Coordinates of C-alpha atoms in Angstrom, one line a residue:
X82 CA 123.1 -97.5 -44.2
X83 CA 121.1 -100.3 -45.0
X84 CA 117.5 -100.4 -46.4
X85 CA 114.7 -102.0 -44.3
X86 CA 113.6 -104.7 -46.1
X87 CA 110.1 -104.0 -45.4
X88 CA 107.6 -106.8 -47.2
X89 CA 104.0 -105.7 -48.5
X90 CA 102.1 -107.1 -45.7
X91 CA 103.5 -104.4 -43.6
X92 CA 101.9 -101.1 -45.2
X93 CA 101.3 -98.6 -42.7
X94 CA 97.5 -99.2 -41.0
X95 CA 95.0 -97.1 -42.6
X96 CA 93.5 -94.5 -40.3
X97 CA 89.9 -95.3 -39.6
X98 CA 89.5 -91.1 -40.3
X99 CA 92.0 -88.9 -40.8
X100 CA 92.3 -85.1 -40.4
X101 CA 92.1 -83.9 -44.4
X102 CA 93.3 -80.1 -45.1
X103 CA 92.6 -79.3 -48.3
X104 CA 90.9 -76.2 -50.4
X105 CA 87.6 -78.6 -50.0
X106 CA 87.8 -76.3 -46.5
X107 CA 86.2 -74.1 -49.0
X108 CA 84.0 -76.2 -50.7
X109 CA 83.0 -76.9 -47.3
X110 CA 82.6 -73.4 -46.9
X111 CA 85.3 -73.4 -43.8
X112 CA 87.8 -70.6 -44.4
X113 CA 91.5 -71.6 -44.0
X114 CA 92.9 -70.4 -40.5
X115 CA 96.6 -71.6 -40.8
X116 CA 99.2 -71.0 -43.8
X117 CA 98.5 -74.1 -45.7
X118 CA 101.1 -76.9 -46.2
X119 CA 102.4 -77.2 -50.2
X120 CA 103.5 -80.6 -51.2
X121 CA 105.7 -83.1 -50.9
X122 CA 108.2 -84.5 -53.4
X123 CA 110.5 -87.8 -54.0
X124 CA 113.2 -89.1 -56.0
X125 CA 114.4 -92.6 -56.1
X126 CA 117.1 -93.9 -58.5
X127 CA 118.4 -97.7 -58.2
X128 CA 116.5 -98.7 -55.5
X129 CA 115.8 -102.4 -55.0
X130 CA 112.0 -102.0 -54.4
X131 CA 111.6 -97.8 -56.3
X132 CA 107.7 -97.8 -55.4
X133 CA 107.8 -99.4 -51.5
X134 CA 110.5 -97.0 -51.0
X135 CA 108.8 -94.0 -52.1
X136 CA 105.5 -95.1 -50.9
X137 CA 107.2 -95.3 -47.3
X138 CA 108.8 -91.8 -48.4
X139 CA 105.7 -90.0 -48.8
X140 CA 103.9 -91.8 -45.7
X141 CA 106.8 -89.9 -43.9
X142 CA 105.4 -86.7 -45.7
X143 CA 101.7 -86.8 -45.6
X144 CA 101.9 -83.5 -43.2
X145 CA 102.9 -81.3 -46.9
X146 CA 99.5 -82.9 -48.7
X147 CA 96.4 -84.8 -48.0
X148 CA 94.8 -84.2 -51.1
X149 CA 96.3 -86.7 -53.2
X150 CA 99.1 -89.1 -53.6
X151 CA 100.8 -90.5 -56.9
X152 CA 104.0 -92.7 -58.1
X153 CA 105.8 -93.3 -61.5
X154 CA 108.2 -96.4 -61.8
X155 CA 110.6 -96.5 -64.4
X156 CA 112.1 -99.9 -65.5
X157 CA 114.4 -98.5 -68.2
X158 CA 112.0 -99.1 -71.1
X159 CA 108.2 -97.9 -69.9
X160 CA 107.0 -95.7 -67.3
X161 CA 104.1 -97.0 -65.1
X162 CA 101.9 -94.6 -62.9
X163 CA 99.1 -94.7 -60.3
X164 CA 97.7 -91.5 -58.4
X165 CA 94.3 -90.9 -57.1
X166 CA 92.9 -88.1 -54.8
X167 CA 93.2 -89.4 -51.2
X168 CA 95.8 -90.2 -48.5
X169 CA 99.2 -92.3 -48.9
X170 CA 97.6 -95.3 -47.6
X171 CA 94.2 -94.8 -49.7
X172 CA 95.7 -94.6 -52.7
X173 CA 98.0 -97.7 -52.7
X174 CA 97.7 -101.2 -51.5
X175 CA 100.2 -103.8 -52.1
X176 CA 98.5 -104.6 -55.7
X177 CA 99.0 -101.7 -57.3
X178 CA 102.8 -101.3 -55.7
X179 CA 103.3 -104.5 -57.5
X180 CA 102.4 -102.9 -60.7
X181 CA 105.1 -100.2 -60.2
X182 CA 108.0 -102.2 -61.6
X183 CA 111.5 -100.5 -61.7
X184 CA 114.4 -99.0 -59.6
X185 CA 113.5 -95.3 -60.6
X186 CA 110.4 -93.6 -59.2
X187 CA 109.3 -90.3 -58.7
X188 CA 105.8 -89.8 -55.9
X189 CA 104.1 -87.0 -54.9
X190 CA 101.9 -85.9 -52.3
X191 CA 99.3 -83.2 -53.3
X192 CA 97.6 -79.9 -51.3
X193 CA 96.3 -77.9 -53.9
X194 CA 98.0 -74.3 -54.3
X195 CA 97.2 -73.8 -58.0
X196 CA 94.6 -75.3 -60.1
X197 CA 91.5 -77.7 -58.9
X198 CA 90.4 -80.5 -56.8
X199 CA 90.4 -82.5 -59.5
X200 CA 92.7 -86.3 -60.2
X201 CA 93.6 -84.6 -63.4
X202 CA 95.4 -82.0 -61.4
X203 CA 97.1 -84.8 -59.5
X204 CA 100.8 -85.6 -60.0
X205 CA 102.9 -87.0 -61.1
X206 CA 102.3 -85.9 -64.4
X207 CA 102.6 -88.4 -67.3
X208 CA 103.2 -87.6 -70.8
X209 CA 104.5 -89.0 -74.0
X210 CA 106.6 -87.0 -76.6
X211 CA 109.3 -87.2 -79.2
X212 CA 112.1 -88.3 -76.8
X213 CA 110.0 -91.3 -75.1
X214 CA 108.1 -90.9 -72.0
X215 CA 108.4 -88.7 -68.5
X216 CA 106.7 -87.9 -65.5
X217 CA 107.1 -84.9 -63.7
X218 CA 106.5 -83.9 -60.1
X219 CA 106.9 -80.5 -58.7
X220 CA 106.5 -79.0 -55.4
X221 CA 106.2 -75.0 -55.0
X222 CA 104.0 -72.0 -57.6
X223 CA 105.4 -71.0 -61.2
X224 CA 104.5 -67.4 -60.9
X225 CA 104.5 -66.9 -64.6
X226 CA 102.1 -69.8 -65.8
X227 CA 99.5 -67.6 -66.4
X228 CA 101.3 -66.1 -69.1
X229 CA 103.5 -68.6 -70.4
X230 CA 100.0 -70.7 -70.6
X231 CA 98.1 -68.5 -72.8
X232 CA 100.9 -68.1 -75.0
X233 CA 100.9 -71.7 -75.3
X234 CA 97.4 -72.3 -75.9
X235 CA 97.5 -68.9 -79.0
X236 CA 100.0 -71.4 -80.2
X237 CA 97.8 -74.5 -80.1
X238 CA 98.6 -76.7 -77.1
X239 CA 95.6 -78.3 -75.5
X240 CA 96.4 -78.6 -71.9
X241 CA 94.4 -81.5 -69.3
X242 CA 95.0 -80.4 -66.4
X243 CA 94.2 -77.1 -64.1
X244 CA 98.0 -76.8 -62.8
X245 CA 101.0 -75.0 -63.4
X246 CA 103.0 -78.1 -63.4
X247 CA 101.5 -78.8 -67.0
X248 CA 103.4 -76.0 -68.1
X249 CA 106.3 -78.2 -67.9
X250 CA 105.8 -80.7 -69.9
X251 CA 104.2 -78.4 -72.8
X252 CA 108.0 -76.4 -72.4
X253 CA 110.2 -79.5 -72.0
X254 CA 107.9 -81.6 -75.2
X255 CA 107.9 -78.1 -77.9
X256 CA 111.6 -77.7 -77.5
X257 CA 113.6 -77.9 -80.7
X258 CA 117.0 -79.5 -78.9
X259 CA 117.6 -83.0 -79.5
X260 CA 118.5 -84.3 -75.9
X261 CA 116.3 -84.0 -72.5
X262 CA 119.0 -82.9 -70.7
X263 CA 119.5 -79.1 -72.6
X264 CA 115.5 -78.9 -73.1
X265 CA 115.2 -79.2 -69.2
X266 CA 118.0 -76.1 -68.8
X267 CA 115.8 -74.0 -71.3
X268 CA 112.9 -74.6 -69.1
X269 CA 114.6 -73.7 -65.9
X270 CA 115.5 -70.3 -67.1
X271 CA 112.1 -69.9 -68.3
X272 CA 109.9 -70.5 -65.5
X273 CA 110.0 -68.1 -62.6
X274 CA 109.2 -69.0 -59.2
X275 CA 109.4 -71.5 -55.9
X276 CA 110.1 -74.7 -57.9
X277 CA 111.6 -78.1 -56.9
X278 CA 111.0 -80.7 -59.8
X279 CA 112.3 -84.6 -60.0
X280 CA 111.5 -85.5 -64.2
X281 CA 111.6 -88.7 -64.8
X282 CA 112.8 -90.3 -68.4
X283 CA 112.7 -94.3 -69.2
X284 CA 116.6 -94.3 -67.8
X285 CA 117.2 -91.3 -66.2
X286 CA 116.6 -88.6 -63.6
X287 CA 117.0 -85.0 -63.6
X288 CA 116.6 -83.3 -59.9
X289 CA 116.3 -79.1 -59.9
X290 CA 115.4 -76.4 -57.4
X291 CA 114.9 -72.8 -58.4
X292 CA 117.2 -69.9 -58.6
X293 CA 115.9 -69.0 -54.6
X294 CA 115.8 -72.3 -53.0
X295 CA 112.3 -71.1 -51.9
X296 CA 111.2 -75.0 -51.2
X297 CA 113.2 -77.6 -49.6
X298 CA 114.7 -80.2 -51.1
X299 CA 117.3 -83.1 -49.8
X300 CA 119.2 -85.4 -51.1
X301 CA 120.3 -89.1 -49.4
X302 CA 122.0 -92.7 -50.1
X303 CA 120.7 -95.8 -49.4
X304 CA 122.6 -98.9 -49.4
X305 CA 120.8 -101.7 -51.4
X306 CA 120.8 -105.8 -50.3
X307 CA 124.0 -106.2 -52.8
X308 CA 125.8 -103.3 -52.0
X309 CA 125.6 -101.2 -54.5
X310 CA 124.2 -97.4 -53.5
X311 CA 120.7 -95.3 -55.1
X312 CA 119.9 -92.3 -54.3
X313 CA 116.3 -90.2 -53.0
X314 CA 115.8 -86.8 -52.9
X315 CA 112.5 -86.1 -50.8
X316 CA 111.2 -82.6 -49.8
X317 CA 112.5 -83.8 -45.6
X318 CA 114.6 -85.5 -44.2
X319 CA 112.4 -86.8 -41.9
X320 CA 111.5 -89.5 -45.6
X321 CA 115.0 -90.6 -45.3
X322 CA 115.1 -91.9 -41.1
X323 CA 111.7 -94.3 -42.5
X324 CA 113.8 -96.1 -45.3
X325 CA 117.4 -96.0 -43.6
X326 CA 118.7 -93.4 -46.4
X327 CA 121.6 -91.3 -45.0
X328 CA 121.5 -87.6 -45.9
X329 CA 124.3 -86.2 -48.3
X330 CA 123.1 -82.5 -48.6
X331 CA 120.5 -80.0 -50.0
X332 CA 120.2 -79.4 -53.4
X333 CA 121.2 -76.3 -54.4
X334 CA 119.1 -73.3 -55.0
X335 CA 119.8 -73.4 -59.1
X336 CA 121.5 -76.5 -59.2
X337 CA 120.1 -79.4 -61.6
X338 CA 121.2 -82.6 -60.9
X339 CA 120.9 -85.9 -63.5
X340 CA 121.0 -89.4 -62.2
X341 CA 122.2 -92.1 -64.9
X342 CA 123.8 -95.4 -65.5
X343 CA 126.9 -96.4 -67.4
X344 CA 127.5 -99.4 -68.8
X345 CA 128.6 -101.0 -65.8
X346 CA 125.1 -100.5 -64.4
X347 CA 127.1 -98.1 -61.7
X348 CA 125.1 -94.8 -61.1
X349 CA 126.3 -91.3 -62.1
X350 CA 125.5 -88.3 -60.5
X351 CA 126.3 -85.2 -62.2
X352 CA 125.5 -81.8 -60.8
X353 CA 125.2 -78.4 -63.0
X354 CA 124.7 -75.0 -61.7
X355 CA 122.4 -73.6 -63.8
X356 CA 122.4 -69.9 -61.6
X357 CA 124.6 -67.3 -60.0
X358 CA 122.5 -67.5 -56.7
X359 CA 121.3 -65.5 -54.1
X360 CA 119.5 -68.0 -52.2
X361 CA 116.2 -67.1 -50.3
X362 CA 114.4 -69.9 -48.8
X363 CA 111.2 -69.8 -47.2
X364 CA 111.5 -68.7 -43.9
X365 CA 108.0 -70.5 -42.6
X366 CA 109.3 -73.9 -43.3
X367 CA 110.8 -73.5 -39.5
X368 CA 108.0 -71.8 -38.1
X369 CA 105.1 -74.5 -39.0
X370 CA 105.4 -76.3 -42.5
X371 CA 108.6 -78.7 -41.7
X372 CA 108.4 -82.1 -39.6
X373 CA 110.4 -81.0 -36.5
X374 CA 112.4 -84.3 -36.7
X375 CA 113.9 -83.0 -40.2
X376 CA 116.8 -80.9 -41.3
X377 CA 115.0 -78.1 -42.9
X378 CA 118.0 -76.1 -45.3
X379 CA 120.5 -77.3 -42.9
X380 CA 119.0 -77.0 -39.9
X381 CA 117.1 -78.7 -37.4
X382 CA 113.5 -77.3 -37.7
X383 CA 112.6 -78.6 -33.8
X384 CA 115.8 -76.7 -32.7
X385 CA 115.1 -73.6 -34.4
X386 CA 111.5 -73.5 -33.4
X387 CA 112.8 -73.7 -29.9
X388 CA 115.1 -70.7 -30.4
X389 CA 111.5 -69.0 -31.5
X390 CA 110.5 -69.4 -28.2
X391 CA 113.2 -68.3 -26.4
X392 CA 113.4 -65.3 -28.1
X393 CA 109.7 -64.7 -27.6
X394 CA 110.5 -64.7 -24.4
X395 CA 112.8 -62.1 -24.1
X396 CA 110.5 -59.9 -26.0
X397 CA 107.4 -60.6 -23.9
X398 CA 108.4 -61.4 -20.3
X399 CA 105.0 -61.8 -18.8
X400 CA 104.1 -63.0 -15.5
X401 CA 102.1 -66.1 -15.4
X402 CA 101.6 -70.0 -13.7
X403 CA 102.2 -72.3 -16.6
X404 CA 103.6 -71.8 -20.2
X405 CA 101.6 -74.1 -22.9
X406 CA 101.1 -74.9 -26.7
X407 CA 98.4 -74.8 -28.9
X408 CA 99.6 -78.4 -30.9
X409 CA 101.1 -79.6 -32.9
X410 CA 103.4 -76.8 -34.4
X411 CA 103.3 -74.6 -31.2
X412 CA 105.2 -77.4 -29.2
X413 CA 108.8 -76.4 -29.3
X414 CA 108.3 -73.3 -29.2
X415 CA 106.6 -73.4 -26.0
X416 CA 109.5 -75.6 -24.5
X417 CA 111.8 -73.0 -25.3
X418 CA 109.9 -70.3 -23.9
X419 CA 109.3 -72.5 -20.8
X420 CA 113.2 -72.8 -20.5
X421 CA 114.4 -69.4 -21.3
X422 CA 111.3 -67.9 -18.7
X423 CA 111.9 -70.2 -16.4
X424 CA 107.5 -70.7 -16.2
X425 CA 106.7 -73.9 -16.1
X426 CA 105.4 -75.8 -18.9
X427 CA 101.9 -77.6 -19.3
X428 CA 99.9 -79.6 -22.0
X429 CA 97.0 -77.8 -21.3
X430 CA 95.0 -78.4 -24.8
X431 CA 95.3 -82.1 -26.0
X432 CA 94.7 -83.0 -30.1
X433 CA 92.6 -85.1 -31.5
X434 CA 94.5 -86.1 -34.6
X435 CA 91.8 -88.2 -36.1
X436 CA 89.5 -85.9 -37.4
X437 CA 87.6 -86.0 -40.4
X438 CA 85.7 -83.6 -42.9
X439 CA 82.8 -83.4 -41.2
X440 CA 82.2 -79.8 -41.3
X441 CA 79.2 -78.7 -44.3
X442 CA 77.6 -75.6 -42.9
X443 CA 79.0 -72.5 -42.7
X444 CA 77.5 -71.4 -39.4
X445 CA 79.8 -70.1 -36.2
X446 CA 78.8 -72.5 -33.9
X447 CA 80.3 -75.4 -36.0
X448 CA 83.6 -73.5 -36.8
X449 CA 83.8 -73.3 -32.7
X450 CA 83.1 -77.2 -33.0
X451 CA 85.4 -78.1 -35.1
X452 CA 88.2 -76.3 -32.7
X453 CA 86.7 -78.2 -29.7
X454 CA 86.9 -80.9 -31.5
X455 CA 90.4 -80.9 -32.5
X456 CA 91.6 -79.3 -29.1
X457 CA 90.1 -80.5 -25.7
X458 CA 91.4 -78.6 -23.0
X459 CA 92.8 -80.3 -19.3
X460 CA 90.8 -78.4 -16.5
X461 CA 92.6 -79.6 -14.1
X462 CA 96.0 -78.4 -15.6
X463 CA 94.2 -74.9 -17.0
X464 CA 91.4 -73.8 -13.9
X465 CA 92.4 -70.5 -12.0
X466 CA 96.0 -70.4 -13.8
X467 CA 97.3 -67.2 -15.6
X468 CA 98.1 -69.0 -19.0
X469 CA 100.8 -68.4 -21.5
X470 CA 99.6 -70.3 -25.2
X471 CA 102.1 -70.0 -28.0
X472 CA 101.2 -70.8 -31.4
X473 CA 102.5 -70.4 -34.7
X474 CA 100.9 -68.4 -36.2
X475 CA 97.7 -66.3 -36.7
X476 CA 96.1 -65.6 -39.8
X477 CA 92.5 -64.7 -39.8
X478 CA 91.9 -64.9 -36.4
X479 CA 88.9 -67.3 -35.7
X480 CA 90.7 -70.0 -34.7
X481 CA 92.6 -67.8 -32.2
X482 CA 89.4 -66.5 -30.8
X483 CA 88.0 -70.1 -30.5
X484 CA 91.0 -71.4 -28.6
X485 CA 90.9 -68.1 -26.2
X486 CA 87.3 -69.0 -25.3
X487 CA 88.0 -73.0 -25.0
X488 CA 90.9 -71.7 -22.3
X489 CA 88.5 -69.5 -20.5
X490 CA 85.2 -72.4 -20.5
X491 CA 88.1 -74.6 -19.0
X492 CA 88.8 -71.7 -15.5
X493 CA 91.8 -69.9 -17.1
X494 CA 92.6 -67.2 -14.8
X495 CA 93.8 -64.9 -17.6
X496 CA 94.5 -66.1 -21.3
X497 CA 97.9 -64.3 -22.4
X498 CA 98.2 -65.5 -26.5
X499 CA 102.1 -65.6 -28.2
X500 CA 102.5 -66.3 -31.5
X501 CA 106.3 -67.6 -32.4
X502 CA 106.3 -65.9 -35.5
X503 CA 106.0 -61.7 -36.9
X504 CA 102.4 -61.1 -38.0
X505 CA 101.5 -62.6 -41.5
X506 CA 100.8 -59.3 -43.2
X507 CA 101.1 -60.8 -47.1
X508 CA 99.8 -63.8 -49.0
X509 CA 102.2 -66.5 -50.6
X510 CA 103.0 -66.8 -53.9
X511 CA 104.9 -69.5 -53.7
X512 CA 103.6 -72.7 -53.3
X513 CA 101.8 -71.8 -49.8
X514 CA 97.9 -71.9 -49.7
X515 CA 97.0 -68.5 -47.7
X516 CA 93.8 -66.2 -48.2
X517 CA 93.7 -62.8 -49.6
X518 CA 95.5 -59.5 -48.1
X519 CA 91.9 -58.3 -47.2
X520 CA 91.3 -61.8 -45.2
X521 CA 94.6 -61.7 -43.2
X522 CA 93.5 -60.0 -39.8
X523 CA 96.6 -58.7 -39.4
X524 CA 97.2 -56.8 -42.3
X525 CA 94.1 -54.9 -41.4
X526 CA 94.2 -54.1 -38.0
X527 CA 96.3 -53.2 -35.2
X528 CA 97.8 -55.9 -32.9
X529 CA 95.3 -54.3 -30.6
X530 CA 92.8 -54.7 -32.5
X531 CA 93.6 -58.1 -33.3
X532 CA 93.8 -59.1 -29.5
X533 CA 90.7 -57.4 -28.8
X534 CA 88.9 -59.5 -31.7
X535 CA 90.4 -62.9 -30.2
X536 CA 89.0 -61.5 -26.8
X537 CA 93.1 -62.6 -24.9
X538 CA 94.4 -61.0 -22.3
X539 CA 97.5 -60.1 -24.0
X540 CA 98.3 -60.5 -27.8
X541 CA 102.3 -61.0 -28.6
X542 CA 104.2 -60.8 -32.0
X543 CA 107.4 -62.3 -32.5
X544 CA 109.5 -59.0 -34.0
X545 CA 111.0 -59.5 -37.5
X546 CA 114.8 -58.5 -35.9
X547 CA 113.8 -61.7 -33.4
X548 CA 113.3 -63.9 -36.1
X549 CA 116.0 -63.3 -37.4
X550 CA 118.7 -64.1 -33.9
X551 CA 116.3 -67.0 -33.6
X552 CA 116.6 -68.7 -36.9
X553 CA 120.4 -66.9 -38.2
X554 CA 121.3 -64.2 -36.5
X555 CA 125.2 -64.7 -38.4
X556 CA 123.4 -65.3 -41.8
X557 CA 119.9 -64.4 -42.4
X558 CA 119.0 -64.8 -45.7
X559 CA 115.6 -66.0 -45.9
X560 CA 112.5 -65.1 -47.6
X561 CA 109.8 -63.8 -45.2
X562 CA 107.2 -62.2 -48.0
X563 CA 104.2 -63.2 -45.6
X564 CA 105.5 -61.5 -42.9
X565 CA 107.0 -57.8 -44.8
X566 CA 105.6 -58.2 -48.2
X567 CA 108.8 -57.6 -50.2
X568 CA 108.1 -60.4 -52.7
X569 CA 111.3 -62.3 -54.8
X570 CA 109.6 -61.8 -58.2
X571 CA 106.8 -60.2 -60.0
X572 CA 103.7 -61.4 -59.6
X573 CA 101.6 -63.2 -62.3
X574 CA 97.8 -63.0 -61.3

C-alpha cells in the first residue's frame, strides 16, 4: 500500500487539555481505579520520512502511554534522539522531526510500570559502547532486574535511569562477543519476563518478543514513493491503518527478527527462533488495553469484546429496559450483550475525553468529581429505567460506586452493574500498572460484598470458563494472572 505523504504542516492538532493517566494519579494522591495501560512501541526500517512515520505511529498509540513520548533516527552513521515527558503532540513539532534524519527509527510512548516519573526514565534509551551506538525501546516488566541490577552495580556499572529497560543496555554493552547480533541472543535468554524490544544500531534493527508473547507486537509493509518496501513493527495494528502499512503478521513469542541492507540497498529480513514456545499472551489486551480497531494476537479486539458481552449475557440474563456502557472500553461489550439479550441498547453516560489533571486533594468529594466529570449521564435516556451498565473491569471499587450513584442522581429505576471480565483477584507483573493484592476489592471480599460496597442492584462477574468460549473456546492459551493468580514466572520484588 502506499504511504501517505503527509507534509509537516499537517501534525495532528494539539488538544487544548488532554485526559493524562499516569502514576502522578498518585502523586496527586488519586488511587488508580482501572488496570493501567503499559506502553507502546515502533519500529521503522527504510522509510522515506523514519521520524513522521513513527510520530504518526505513536499518535495512533497514545491510548498505551501518556506519560512521555520519544524517537531515535538512524541515518547509517549516527543516531539522533528527542523524548520529553508529555504527549505525542507536546513532545514534537515539525522542528525537531526535522532533526530526526534517517530511514530507521525506533519511538516510544511511556506509562510508567517500573521506575520514576522522571525524563531520565524515558525511552528510547540512548547509549554509546564498543560496537557504535543504539537505542533501545521496550514495552512490558523484566521480572528479574532487580537482581540482575544489583549484580551489575557489585560489579561497577553506574546506571542513569530508574527502569528496567537500562538493564539492557548494561547486558548487551558488557558482553564479550564481537557482533550485536549474538550479544542480543545472550540477553534474551537472560532476562525473564513480558518483553517486546526494537534495538536500534547505526545500520540495523533487531525486533524480539519474549518466550510468552505476553505483550503485543505486529509487524507491516509500507510501500515507499519509489517502490521499494520498509517495514514497522508497532505494539497495534491500529499504527499501521494511520500510515497505509499493510500487516504481515505477529511477531513471535521468542522470535528475534534483524532488519539489514545488502549492498544493493534492498532490505533483509531474517527471523531466528530463539525459544521452544509455549505462548501465553495477556489475556486483558481484549478486555480493555487494545484499540478496538486493531488486531490484537490475531484477532479483532472489537470482535472479541463483543463475544464478552454475549456471553455475559448468557450468564446473567436479567430483566431490564435498556442495556448501556460505561465508555470507552465497556462499548462493545454492551453491543453484544444488547444483541444476544435482545434489551435494547442506550448511551446513557456520555465521556468527556478532554480532561485534565486537575485533581490535588485527596478528599471523596473530588474523586466523585472527577467521575462526574468524565461521565455525565442522559436523564432523559436513564429516569425510571431498570439499567443494565457493563464495564470492563472493576478493581478497587470507587469508581464503580461513583458511577452507581451518578445512575441513580439521574432517576435510574434500579442500577444492575456487569463487568465483561472474571474478577481481578491478582496484580500484574508484567508491564500492567495495578495496585497491591490488599487494594484489589475483589481479592478481599465476596462478590456480595463488593456489590454491596458499590451500593448496585445486582453485581455480575464474567466466569473464567466464559472467558474463555468468548475469547478461544478451540484454543485458549492466554495468560489471565490478574484474574487466577497462577503467575508465568517467579517473581522478583
Amino acid at each position: 500500500m502506499q504511504y501517505m505523504k503527509q507534509p509537516h504542516t499537517h501534525l495532528p492538532a494539539k488538544p487544548q487539555d488532554s485526559t493524562y493517566h499516569t502514576k502522578n494519579s498518585a502523586k496527586n494522591n488519586i488511587p488508580i481505579d482501572k488496570m493501567k495501560e503499559e506502553c507502546a512501541v515502533v519500529g521503522v526500517f527504510n522509510c522515506d520520512n523514519a521520524s513522521l512515520t513513527s510520530y504518526y505511529m505513536l499518535f495512533a498509540m497514545q491510548h498505551r502511554g501518556q506519560e512521555a513520548s520519544g524517537i531515535s533516527t538512524s541515518n547509517n552513521n549516527k543516531i539522533t534522539t528527542i523524548k520529553a515527558k508529555g504527549l505525542v503532540t507536546k513532545v514534537f513539532s515539525e522542528k525537531k522531526l526535522k532533526k530526526l534524519k534517517g530511514r530507521n527509527a525506533v519511538g516510544h510512548n511511556r506509562y510508567a510500570t517500573a521506575g520514576k516519573d522522571s525524563n531520565d526514565d524515558s525511552q528510547p534509551i540512548f547509549a554509546r559502547y564498543d560496537l557504535g551506538e543504539i537505542a533501545i525501546v521496550h514495552n512490558g516488566n523484566i521480572t528479574n532486574a532487580n537482581k540482575i541490577k544489583q549484580d551489575l552495580i557489585n560489579e561497577g556499572a553506574i546506571f542513569q535511569s530508574n527502569i528496567d529497560t537500562e538493564v539492557i543496555i548494561h547486558l548487551i554493552a558488557r558482553n564479550k562477543k564481537e557482533l550485536l547480533m549474538p550479544r542480543i541472543m545472550e540477553v534474551m535468554r537472560e532476562i525473564e519476563g513480558a518483553f517486546c524490544l526494537v534495538i536500534l544500531s547505526r545500520s540495523k534493527m533487531f525486533v524480539m518478543r519474549d518466550r510468552f508473547g505476553l505483550r503485543p507486537l505486529s509487524l507491516g509493509e509500507i510501500t515507499n514513493k519509489d517502490g521499494s518496501i520498509g517495514y514497522i513493527v508497532a505494539s497495534e495494528t491500529c499504527s499501521f491503518d494511520l500510515v497505509g502499512a499493510r500487516y504481515i503478521r505477529d511477531i513471535d513469542a521468542g522470535e528475534l527478527i534483524i532488519f539489514e541492507q545488502n549492498e544493493s540497498k534492498e532490505t533483509k529480513m531474517i527471523s531466528i527462533k530463539i525459544f521452544d514456545c509455549n505462548p501465553k499472551p495477556c489475556v486483558f489486551e481484549y478486555i480493555y488495553f487494545a484499540r478496538p480497531d486493531s488486531i490484537v494476537f490475531q484477532k479483532s479486539a472489537y470482535e472479541v469484546r463483543k463475544n464478552l458481552g454475549r456471553q455475559l449475557a448468557i450468564e446473567h440474563k436479567l430483566e431490564a429496559d435498556i442495556v448501556m456502557p460505561v465508555p470507552d472500553s465497556g462499548l462493545a461489550a454492551a453491543i453484544g450483550y444488547s444483541q444476544q439479550s435482545g434489551i435494547p441498547f442506550e448511551l446513557g453516560l456520555i465521556r468527556n475525553h478532554y480532561v485534565g489533571r486537575t485533581f490535588i486533594e485527596p478528599t471523596q468529594k473530588l474523586r466523585e468529581l472527577k467521575v462526574r466529570l468524565k461521565l455525565n449521564p442522559i436523564k432523559r435516556v436513564i429516569e425510571n429505567k431498570r439499567v443494565i451498565v457493563i464495564d470492563d473491569s472493576l478493581v478497587r471499587g470507587t469508581t464503580s460506586k461513583a458511577i452507581v450513584q451518578l445512575l441513580r442522581n439521574a432517576g435510574a429505576k434500579e442500577v444492575l452493574l456487569l463487568i465483561s471480565a472474571p474478577p481481578t483477584i491478582s496484580p500484574c507483573f508484567y508491564g500492567v500498572d495495578t495496585p497491591s493484592k490488599k487494594e484489589l476489592i475483589c481479592a478481599n471480599k465476596s462478590v456480595k460484598d463488593v456489590q454491596i460496597f458499590i451500593q448496585a442492584d445486582y453485581l455480575g462477574f464474567l466466569s473464567l470458563d466464559g472467558l474463555k468460549i468468548a475469547v478461544d473456546k478451540d484454543s485458549y492459551h492466554y495468560c489471565q494472572a490478574c484474574f487466577d493468580g497462577k503467575y508465568l514466572h517467579d517473581i522478583d520484588s
